[in-house]
mmCIF file of C-alpha atoms and ligand atoms in Angstrom:
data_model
loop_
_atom_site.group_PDB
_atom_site.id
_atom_site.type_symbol
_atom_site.label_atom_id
_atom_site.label_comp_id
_atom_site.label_asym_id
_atom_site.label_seq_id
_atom_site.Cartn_x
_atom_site.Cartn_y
_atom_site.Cartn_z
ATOM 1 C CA UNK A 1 -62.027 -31.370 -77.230
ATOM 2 C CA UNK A 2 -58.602 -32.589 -76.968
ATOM 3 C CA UNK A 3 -57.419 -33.967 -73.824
ATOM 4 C CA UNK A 4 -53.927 -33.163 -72.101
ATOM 5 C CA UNK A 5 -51.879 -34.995 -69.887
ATOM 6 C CA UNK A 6 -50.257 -32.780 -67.252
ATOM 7 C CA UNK A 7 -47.896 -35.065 -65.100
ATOM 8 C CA UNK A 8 -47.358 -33.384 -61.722
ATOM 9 C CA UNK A 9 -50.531 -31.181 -62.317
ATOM 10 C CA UNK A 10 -50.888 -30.578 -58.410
ATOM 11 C CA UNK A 11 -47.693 -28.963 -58.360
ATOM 12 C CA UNK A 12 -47.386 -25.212 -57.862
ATOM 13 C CA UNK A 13 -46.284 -24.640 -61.654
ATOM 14 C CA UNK A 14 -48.492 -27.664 -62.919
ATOM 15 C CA UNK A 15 -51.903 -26.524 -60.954
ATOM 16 C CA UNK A 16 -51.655 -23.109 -62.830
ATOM 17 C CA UNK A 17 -51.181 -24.819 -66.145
ATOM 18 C CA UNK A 18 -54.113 -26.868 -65.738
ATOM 19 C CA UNK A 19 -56.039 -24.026 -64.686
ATOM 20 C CA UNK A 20 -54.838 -22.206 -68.064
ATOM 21 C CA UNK A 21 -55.511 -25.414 -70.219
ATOM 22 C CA UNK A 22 -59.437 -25.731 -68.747
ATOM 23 C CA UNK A 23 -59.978 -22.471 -69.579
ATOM 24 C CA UNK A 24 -58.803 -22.606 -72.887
ATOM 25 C CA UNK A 25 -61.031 -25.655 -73.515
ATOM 26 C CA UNK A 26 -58.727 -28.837 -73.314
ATOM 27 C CA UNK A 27 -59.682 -31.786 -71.159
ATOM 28 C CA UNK A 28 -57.464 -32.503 -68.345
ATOM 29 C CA UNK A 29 -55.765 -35.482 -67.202
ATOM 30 C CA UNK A 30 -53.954 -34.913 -63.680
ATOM 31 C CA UNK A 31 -50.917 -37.835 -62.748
ATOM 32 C CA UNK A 32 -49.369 -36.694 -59.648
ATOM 33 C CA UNK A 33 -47.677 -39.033 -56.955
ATOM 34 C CA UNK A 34 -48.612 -36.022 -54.481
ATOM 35 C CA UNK A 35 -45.082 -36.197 -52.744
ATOM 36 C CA UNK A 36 -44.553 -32.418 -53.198
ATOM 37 C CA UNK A 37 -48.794 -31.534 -53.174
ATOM 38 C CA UNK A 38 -51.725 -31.662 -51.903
ATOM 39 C CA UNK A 39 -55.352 -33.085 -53.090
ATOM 40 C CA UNK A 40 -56.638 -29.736 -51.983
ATOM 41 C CA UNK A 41 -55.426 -28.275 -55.544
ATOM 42 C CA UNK A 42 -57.728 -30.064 -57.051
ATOM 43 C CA UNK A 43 -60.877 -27.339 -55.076
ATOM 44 C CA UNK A 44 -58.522 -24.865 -55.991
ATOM 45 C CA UNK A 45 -58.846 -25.675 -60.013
ATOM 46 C CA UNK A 46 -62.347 -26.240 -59.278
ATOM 47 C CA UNK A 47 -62.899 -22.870 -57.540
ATOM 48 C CA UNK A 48 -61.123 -21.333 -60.232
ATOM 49 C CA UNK A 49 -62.680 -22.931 -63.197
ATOM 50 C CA UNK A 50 -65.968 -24.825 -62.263
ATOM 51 C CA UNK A 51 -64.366 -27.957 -63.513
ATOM 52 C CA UNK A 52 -62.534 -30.890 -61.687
ATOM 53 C CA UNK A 53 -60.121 -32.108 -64.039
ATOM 54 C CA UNK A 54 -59.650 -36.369 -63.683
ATOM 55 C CA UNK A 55 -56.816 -36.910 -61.127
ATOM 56 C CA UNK A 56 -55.240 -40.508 -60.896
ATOM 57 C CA UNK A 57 -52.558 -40.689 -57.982
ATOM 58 C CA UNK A 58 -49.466 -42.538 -59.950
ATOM 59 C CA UNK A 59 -45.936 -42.592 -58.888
ATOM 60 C CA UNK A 60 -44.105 -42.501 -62.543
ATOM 61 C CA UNK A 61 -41.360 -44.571 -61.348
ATOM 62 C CA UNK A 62 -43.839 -47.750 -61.376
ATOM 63 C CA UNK A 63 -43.245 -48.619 -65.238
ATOM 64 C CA UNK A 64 -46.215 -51.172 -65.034
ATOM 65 C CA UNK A 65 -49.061 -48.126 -63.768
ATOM 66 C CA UNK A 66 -47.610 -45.950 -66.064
ATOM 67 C CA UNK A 67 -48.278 -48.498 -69.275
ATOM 68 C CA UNK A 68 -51.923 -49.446 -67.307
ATOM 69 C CA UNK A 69 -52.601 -45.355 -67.363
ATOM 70 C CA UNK A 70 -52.531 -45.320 -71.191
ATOM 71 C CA UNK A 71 -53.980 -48.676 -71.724
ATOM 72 C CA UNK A 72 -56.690 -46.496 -69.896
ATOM 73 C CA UNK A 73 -56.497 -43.104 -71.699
ATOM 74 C CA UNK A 74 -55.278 -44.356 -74.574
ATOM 75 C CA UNK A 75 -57.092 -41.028 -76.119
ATOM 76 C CA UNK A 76 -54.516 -38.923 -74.768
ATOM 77 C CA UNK A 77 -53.970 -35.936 -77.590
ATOM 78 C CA UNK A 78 -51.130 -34.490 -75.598
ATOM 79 C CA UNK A 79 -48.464 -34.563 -72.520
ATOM 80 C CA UNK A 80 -47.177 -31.552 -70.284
ATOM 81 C CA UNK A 81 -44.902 -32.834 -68.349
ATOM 82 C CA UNK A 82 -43.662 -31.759 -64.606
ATOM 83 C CA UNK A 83 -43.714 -34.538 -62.226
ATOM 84 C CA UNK A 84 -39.973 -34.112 -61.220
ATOM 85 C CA UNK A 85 -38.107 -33.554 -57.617
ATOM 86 C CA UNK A 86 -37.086 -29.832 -57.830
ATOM 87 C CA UNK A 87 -34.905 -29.014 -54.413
ATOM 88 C CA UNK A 88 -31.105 -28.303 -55.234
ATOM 89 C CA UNK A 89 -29.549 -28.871 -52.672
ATOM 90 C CA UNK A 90 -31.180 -32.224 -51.603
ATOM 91 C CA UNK A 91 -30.281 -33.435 -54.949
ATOM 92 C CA UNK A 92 -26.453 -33.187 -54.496
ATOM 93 C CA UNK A 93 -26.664 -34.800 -50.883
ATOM 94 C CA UNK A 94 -29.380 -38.120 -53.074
ATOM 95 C CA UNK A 95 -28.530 -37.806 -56.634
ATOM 96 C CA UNK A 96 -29.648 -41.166 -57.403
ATOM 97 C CA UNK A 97 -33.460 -40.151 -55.926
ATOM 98 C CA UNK A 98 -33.299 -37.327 -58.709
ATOM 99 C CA UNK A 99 -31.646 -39.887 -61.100
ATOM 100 C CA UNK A 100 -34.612 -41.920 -60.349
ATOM 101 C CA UNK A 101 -37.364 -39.707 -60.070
ATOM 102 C CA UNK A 102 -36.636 -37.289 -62.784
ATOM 103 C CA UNK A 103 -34.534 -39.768 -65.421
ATOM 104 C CA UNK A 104 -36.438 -43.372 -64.814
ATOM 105 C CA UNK A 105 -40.032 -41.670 -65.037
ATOM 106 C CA UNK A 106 -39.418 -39.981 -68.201
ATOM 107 C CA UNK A 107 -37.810 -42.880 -69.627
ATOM 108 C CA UNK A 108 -41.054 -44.511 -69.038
ATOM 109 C CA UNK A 109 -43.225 -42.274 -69.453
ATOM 110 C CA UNK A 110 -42.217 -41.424 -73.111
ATOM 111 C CA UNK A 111 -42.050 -45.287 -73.493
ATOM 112 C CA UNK A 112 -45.618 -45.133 -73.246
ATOM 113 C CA UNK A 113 -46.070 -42.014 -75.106
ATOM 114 C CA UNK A 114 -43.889 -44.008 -78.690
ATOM 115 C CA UNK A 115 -46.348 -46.877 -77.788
ATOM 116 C CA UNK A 116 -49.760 -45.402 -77.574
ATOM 117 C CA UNK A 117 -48.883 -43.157 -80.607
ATOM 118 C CA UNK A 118 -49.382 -40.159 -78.512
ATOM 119 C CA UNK A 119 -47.137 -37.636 -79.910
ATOM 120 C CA UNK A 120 -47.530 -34.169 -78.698
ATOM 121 C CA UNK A 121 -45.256 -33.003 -75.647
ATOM 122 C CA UNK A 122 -43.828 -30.265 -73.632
ATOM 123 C CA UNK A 123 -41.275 -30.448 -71.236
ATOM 124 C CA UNK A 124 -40.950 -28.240 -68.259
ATOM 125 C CA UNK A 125 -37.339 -27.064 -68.358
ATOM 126 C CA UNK A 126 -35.067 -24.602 -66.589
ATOM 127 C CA UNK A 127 -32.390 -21.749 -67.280
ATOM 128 C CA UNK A 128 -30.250 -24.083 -64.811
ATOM 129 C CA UNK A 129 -29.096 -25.882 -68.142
ATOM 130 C CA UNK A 130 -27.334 -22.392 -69.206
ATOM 131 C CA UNK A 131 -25.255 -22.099 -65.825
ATOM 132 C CA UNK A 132 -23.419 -18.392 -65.784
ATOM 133 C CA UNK A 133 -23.948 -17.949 -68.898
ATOM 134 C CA UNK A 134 -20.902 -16.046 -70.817
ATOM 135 C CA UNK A 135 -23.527 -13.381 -72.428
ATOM 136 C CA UNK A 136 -26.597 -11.696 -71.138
ATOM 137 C CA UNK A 137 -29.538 -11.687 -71.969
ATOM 138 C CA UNK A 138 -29.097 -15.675 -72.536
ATOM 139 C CA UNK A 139 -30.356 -16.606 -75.670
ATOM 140 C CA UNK A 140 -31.524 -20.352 -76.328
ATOM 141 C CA UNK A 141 -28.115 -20.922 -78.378
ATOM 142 C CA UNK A 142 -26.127 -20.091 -75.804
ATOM 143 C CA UNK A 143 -23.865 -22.980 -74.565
ATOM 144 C CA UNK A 144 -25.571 -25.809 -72.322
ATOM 145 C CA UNK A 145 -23.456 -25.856 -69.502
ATOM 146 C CA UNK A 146 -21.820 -28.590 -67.390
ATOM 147 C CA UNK A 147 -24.605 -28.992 -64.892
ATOM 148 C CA UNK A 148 -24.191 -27.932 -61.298
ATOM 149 C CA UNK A 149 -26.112 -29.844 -59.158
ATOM 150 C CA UNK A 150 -27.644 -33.678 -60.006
ATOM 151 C CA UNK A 151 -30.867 -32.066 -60.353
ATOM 152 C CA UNK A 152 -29.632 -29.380 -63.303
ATOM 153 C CA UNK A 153 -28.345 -32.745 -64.961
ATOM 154 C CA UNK A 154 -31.757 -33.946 -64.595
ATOM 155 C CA UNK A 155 -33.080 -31.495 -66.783
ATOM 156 C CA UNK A 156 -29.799 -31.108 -69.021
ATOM 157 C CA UNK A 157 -30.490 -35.264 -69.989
ATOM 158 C CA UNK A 158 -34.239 -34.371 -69.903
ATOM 159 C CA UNK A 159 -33.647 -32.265 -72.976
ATOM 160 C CA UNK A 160 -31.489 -34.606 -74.675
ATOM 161 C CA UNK A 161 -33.671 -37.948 -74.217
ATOM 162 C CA UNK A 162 -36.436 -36.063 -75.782
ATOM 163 C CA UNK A 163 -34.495 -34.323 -78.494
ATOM 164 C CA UNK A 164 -32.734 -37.451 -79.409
ATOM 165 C CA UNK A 165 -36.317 -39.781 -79.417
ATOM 166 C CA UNK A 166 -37.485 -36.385 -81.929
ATOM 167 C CA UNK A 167 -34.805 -37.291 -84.278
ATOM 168 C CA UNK A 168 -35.498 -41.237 -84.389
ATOM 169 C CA UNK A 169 -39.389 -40.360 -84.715
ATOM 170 C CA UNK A 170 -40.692 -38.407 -87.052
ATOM 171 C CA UNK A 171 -44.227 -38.353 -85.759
ATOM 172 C CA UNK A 172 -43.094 -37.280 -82.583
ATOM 173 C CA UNK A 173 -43.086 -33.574 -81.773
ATOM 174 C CA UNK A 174 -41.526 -31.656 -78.602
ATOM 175 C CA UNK A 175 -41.094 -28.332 -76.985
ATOM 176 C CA UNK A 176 -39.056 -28.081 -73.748
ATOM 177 C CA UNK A 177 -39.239 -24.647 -72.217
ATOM 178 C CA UNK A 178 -36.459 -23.447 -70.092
ATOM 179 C CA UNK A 179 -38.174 -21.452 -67.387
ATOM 180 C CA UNK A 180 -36.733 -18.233 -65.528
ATOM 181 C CA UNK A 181 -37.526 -17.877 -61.800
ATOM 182 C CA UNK A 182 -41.469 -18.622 -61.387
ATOM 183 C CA UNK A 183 -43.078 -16.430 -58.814
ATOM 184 C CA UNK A 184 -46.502 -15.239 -57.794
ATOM 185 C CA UNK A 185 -49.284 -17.005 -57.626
ATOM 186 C CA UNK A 186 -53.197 -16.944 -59.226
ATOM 187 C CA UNK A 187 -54.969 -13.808 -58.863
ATOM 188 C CA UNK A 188 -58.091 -15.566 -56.987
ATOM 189 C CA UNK A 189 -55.454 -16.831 -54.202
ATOM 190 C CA UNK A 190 -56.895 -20.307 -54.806
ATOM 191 C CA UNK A 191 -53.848 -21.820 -56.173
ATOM 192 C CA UNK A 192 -50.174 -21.183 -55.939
ATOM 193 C CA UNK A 193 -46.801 -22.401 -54.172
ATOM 194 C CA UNK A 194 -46.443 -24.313 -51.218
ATOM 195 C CA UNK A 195 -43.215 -24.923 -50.301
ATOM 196 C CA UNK A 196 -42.148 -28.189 -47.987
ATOM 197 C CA UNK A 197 -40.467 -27.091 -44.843
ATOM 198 C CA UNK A 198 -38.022 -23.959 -45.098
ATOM 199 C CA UNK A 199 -38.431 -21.954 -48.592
ATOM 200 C CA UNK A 200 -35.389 -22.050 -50.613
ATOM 201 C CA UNK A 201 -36.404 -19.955 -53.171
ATOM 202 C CA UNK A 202 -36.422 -16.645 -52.316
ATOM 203 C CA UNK A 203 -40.514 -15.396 -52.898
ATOM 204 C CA UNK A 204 -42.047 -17.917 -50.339
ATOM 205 C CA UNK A 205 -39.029 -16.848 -47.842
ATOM 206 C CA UNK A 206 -40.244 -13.004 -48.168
ATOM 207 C CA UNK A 207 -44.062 -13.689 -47.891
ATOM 208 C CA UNK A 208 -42.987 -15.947 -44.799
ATOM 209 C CA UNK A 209 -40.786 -13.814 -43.108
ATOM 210 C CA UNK A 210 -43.342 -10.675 -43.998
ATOM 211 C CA UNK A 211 -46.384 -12.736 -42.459
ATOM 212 C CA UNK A 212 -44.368 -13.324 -39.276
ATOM 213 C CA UNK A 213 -43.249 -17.207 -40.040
ATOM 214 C CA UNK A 214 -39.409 -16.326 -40.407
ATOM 215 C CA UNK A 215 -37.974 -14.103 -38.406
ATOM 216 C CA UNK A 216 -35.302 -12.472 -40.912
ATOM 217 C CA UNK A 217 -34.848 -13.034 -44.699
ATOM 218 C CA UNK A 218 -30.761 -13.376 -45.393
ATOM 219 C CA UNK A 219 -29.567 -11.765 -48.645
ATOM 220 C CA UNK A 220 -27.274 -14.428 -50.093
ATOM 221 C CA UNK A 221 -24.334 -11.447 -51.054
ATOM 222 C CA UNK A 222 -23.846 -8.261 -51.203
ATOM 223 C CA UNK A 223 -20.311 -8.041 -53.058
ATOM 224 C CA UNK A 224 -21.459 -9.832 -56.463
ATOM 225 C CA UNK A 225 -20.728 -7.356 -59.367
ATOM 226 C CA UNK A 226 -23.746 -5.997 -60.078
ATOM 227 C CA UNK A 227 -24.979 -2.522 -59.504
ATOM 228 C CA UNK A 228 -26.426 -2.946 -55.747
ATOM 229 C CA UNK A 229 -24.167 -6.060 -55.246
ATOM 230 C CA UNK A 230 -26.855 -8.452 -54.997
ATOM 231 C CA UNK A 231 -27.906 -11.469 -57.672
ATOM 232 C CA UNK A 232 -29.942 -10.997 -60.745
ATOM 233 C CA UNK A 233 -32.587 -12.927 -61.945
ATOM 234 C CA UNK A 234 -35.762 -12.948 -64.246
ATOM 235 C CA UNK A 235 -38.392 -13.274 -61.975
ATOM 236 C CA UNK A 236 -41.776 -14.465 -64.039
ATOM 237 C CA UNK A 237 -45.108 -14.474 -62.951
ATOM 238 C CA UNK A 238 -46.174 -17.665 -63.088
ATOM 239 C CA UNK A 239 -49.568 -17.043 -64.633
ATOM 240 C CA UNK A 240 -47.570 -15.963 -67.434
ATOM 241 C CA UNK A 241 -45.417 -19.079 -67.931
ATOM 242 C CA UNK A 242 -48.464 -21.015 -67.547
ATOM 243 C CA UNK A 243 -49.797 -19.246 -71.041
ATOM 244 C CA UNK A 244 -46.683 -20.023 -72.247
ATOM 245 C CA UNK A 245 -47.504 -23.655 -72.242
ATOM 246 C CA UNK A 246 -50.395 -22.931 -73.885
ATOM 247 C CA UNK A 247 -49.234 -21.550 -76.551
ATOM 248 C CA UNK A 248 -46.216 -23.716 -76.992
ATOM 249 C CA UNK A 249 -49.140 -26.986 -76.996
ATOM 250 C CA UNK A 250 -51.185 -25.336 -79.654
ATOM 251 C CA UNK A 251 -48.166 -24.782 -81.752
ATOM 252 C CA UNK A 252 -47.193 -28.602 -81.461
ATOM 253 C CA UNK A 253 -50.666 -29.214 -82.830
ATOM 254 C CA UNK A 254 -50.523 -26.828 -85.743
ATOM 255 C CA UNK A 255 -48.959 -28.948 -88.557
ATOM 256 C CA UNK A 256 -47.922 -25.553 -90.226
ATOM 257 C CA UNK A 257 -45.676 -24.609 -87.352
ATOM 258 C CA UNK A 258 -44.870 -27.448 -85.525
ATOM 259 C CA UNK A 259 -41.170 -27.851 -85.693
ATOM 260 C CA UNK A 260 -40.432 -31.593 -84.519
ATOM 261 C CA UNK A 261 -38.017 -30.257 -81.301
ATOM 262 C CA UNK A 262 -37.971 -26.815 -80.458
ATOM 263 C CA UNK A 263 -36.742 -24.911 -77.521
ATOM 264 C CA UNK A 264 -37.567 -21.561 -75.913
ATOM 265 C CA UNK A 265 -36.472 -19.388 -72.764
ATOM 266 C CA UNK A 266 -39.462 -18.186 -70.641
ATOM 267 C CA UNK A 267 -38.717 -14.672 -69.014
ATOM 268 C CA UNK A 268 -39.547 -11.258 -68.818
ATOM 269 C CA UNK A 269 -36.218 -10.169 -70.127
ATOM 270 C CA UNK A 270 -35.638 -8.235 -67.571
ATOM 271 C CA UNK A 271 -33.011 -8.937 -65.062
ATOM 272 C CA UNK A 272 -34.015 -7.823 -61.279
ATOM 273 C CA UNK A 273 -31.241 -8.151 -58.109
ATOM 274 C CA UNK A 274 -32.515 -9.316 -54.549
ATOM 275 C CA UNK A 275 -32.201 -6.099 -53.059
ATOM 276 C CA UNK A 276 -35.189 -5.057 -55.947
ATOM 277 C CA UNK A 277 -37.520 -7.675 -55.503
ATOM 278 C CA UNK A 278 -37.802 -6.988 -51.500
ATOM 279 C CA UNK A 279 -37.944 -2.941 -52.247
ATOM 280 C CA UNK A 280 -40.610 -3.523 -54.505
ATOM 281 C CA UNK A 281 -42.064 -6.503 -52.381
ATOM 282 C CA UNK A 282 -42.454 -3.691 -49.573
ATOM 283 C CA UNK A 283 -43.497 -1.004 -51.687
ATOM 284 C CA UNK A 284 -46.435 -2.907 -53.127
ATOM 285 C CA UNK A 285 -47.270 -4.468 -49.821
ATOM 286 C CA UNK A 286 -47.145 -2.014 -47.540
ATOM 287 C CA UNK A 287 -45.382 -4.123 -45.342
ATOM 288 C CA UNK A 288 -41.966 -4.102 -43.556
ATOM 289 C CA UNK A 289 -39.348 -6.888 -43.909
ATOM 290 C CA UNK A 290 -36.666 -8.203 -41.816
ATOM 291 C CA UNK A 291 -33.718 -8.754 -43.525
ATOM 292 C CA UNK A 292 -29.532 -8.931 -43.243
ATOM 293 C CA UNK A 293 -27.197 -9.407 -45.238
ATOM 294 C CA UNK A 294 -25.445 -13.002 -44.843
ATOM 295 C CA UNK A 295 -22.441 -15.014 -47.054
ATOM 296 C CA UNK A 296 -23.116 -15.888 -50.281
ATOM 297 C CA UNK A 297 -24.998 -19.110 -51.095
ATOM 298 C CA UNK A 298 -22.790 -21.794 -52.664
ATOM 299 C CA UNK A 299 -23.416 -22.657 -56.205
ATOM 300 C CA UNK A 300 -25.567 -18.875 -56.816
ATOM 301 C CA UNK A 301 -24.877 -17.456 -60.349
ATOM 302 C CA UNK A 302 -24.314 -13.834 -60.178
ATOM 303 C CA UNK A 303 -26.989 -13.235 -62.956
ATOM 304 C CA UNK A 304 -29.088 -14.849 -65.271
ATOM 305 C CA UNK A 305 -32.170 -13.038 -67.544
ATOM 306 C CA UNK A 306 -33.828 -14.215 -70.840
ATOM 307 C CA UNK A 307 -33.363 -13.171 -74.120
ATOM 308 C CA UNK A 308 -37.241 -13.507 -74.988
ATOM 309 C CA UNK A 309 -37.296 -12.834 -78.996
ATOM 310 C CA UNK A 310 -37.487 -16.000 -79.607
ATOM 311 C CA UNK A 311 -39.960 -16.774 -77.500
ATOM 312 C CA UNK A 312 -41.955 -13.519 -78.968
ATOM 313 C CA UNK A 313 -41.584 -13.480 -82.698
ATOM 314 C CA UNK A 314 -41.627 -17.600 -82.649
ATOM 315 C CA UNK A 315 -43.597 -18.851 -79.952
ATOM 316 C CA UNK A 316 -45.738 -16.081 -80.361
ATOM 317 C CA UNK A 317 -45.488 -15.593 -76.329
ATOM 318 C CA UNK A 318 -44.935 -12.327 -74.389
ATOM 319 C CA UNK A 319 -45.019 -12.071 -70.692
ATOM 320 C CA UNK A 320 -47.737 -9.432 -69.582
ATOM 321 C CA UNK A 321 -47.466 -9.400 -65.702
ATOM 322 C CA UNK A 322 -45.057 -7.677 -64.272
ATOM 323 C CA UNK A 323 -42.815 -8.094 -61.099
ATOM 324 C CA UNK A 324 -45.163 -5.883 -58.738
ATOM 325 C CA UNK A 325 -48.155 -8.111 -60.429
ATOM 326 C CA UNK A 326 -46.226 -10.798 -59.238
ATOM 327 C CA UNK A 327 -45.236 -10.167 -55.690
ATOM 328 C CA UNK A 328 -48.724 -8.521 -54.999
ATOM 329 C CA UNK A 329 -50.504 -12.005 -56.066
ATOM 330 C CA UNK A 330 -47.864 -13.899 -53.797
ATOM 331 C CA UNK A 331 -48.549 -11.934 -50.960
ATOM 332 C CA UNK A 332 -52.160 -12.288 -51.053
ATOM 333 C CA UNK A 333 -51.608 -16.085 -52.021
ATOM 334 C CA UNK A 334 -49.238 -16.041 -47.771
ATOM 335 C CA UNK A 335 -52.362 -14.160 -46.376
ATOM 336 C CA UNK A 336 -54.882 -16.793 -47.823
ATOM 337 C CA UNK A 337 -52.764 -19.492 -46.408
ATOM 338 C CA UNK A 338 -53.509 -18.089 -42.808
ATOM 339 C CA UNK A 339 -57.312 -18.687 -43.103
HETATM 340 C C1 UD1 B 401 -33.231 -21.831 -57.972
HETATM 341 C C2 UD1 B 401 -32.541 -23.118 -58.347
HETATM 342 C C3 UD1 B 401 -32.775 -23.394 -59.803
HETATM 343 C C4 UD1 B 401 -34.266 -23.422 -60.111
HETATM 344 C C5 UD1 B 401 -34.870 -22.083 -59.680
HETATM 345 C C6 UD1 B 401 -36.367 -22.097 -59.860
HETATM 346 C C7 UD1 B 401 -30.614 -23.143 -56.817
HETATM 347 C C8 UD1 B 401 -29.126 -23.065 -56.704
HETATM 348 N N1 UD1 B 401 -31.129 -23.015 -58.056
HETATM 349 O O1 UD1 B 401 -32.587 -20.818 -58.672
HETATM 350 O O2 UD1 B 401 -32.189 -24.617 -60.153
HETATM 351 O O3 UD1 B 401 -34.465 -23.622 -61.478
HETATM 352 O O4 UD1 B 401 -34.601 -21.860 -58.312
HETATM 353 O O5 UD1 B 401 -36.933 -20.914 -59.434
HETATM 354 O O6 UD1 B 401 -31.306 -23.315 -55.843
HETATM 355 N N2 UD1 B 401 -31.949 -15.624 -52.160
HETATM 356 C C9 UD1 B 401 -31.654 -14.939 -51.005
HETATM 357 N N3 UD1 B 401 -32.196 -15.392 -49.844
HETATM 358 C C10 UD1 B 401 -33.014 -16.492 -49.774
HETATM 359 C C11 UD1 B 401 -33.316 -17.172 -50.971
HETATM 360 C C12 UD1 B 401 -32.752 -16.716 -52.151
HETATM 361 O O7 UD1 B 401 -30.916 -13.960 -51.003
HETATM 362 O O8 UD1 B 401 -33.474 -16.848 -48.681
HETATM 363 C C13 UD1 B 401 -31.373 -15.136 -53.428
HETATM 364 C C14 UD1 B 401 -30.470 -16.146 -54.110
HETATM 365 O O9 UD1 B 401 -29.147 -16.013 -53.660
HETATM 366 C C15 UD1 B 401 -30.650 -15.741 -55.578
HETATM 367 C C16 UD1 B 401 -32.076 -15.183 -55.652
HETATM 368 O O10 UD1 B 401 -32.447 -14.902 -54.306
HETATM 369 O O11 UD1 B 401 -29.777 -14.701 -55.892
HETATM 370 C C17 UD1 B 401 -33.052 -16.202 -56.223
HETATM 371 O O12 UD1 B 401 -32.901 -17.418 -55.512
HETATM 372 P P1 UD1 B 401 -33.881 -18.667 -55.752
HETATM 373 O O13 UD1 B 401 -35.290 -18.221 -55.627
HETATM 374 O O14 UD1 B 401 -33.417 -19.770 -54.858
HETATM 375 O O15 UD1 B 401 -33.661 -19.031 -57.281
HETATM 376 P P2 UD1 B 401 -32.309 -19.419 -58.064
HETATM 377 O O16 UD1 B 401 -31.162 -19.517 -57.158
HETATM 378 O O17 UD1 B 401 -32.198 -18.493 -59.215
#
């Protein structure tokens, strides 16, 4: 049985990998500071799976417990790697925390990785690195953009340490994924995203303002050029992109198709504006939603979806869920929460 490091594994997108990985028979290894989580994920991969996978609480930042961890598991077959501050817009206002955070602990923690000889990773990455991209759907050569916020750097460098440590190692062998908009949550409602404070992200704001805990959602726009005047995005179910990981892991192991550094957009491919996701939200709900229209949100793209062939034909991924799948799980994910 091989056995997978998932840094931030308690996280909303790392809790539904592990529960993907367990089920596909890999042993789990949780790391996760929990500065953004909760030790209750751990019943919720239990629940969902029957196993507990080993937790160790380590802040990444501390090079020393980091080097202890795989003096430890120095059996370690494999890393998936998320333990990284996510919120935009604190990130301009304390770049150096996501400097820190997100640069420092990957430093060290593929360090450890070139010392221990463990040489298998993926890299959770995000369609921030394209910016407005010139051409939709984005493909994965479209331009890397200048990065607009400290924390789309974060990922921008992320990319490049690891691409740059592939090229000076030949044993070493990455994937980073560039996620679309995760959304949704676990179909059991035992896992899924629980956002500090007031949601930024626009999912958690609808369920919230639909259960009664915000009063109004704002629509960010209404005057961006797209057909109802509202952003587009490619909202993925996060169930989905969890597979994805999957599938990208097994594909570092196969020495047939492993390609050293390799990376792939995960999307639907399909490109849905605000004003979509909260019809549909309502339509598969049932329930009514509060919501105005308001200025638009500084630093918004008008619209970004995936080109997925590569992610198809290579990868040998395909999103399954759709956006109704999506919303519906989310929703019953809020309702759960009030239990
Ligand atoms: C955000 C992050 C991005 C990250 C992604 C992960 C920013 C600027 N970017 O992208 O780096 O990778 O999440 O999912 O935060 N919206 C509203 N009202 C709200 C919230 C959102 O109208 O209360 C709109 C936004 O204007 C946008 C769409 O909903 O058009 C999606 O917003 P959001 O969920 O924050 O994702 P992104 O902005 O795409």
């Amino acid at each position: 049985m091989k056995k997978i490091l998932v840094t931030g594994g308690l996280g909303y997108i790392g809790s539904h990998v592990v529960v993907e990985l367990q089920s596909s028979g890999f042993e789990v290894v949780i790391i996760d500071d929990l500065s953004n989580s909760s030790l209750d994920v751990l019943d919720g991969i239990f629940d969902i799976t029957g196993v507990r996978p080993i937790f160790e609480k380590i802040d990444l930042k501390e090079k020393e417990l980091v080097i202890d961890f795989f003096k430890r598991h120095s059996d370690i077959d494999g890393v998936i790697h998320f333990a990284a501050a996510k919120a935009v817009g604190e990130s301009v206002d304390d770049p150096l925390k996501y400097y820190e955070n997100n640069i420092s602990s990957l430093v060290y923690i593929l360090k450890a990785l070139q010392d221990f000889k463990s040489t298998k990773f993926v890299f959770s990455s995000s369609c921030t690195v394209y910016g407005q991209a010139d051409e939709l759907p984005i493909t994965e050569n479209a331009p890397v953009k200048e990065a607009e916020s400290p924390y789309g750097n974060t990922k921008k460098i992320g990319e490049q340490m690891i691409k740059d440590l592939c090229n000076c190692n030949d044993s070493f062998a990455a994937i980073a994924l560039r996620y679309f908009n995760p959304i949704g949550g676990h179909s059991s409602a035992k896992i899924g995203e629980l956002p500090i404070g007031v949601p930024q992200n626009l999912v958690p704001f609808v369920t919230q303002t639909a259960i009664g805990i915000r009063k109004e959602l704002s629509i960010f726009g209404k005057d961006y050029p797209t057909p109802d005047g509202t952003c587009i995005r490619d909202y993925i179910h996060v169930v989905d992109l969890a597979k994805a990981h999957i599938v990208a892991l097994n594909r570092l192991f196969d020495e047939k198709k492993s390609n050293h550094y390799e990376v792939f957009n995960i999307g639907t491919g399909k490109g849905s504006s605000v004003l979509e996701v909260v019809n549909a939200f309502m339509r598969v709900t049932g329930v009514n939603l509060n919501y105005c229209f308001t200025d638009r949100r500084c630093g918004d793209i008008v619209s970004a979806y995936a080109d997925t062939i590569k992610a198809n034909t290579v990868l040998g991924w395909k999103a399954r869920l759709s956006l109704e799948d999506a919303l519906a799980s989310a929703w019953k994910w809020e309702k759960s929460l009030q239990n």
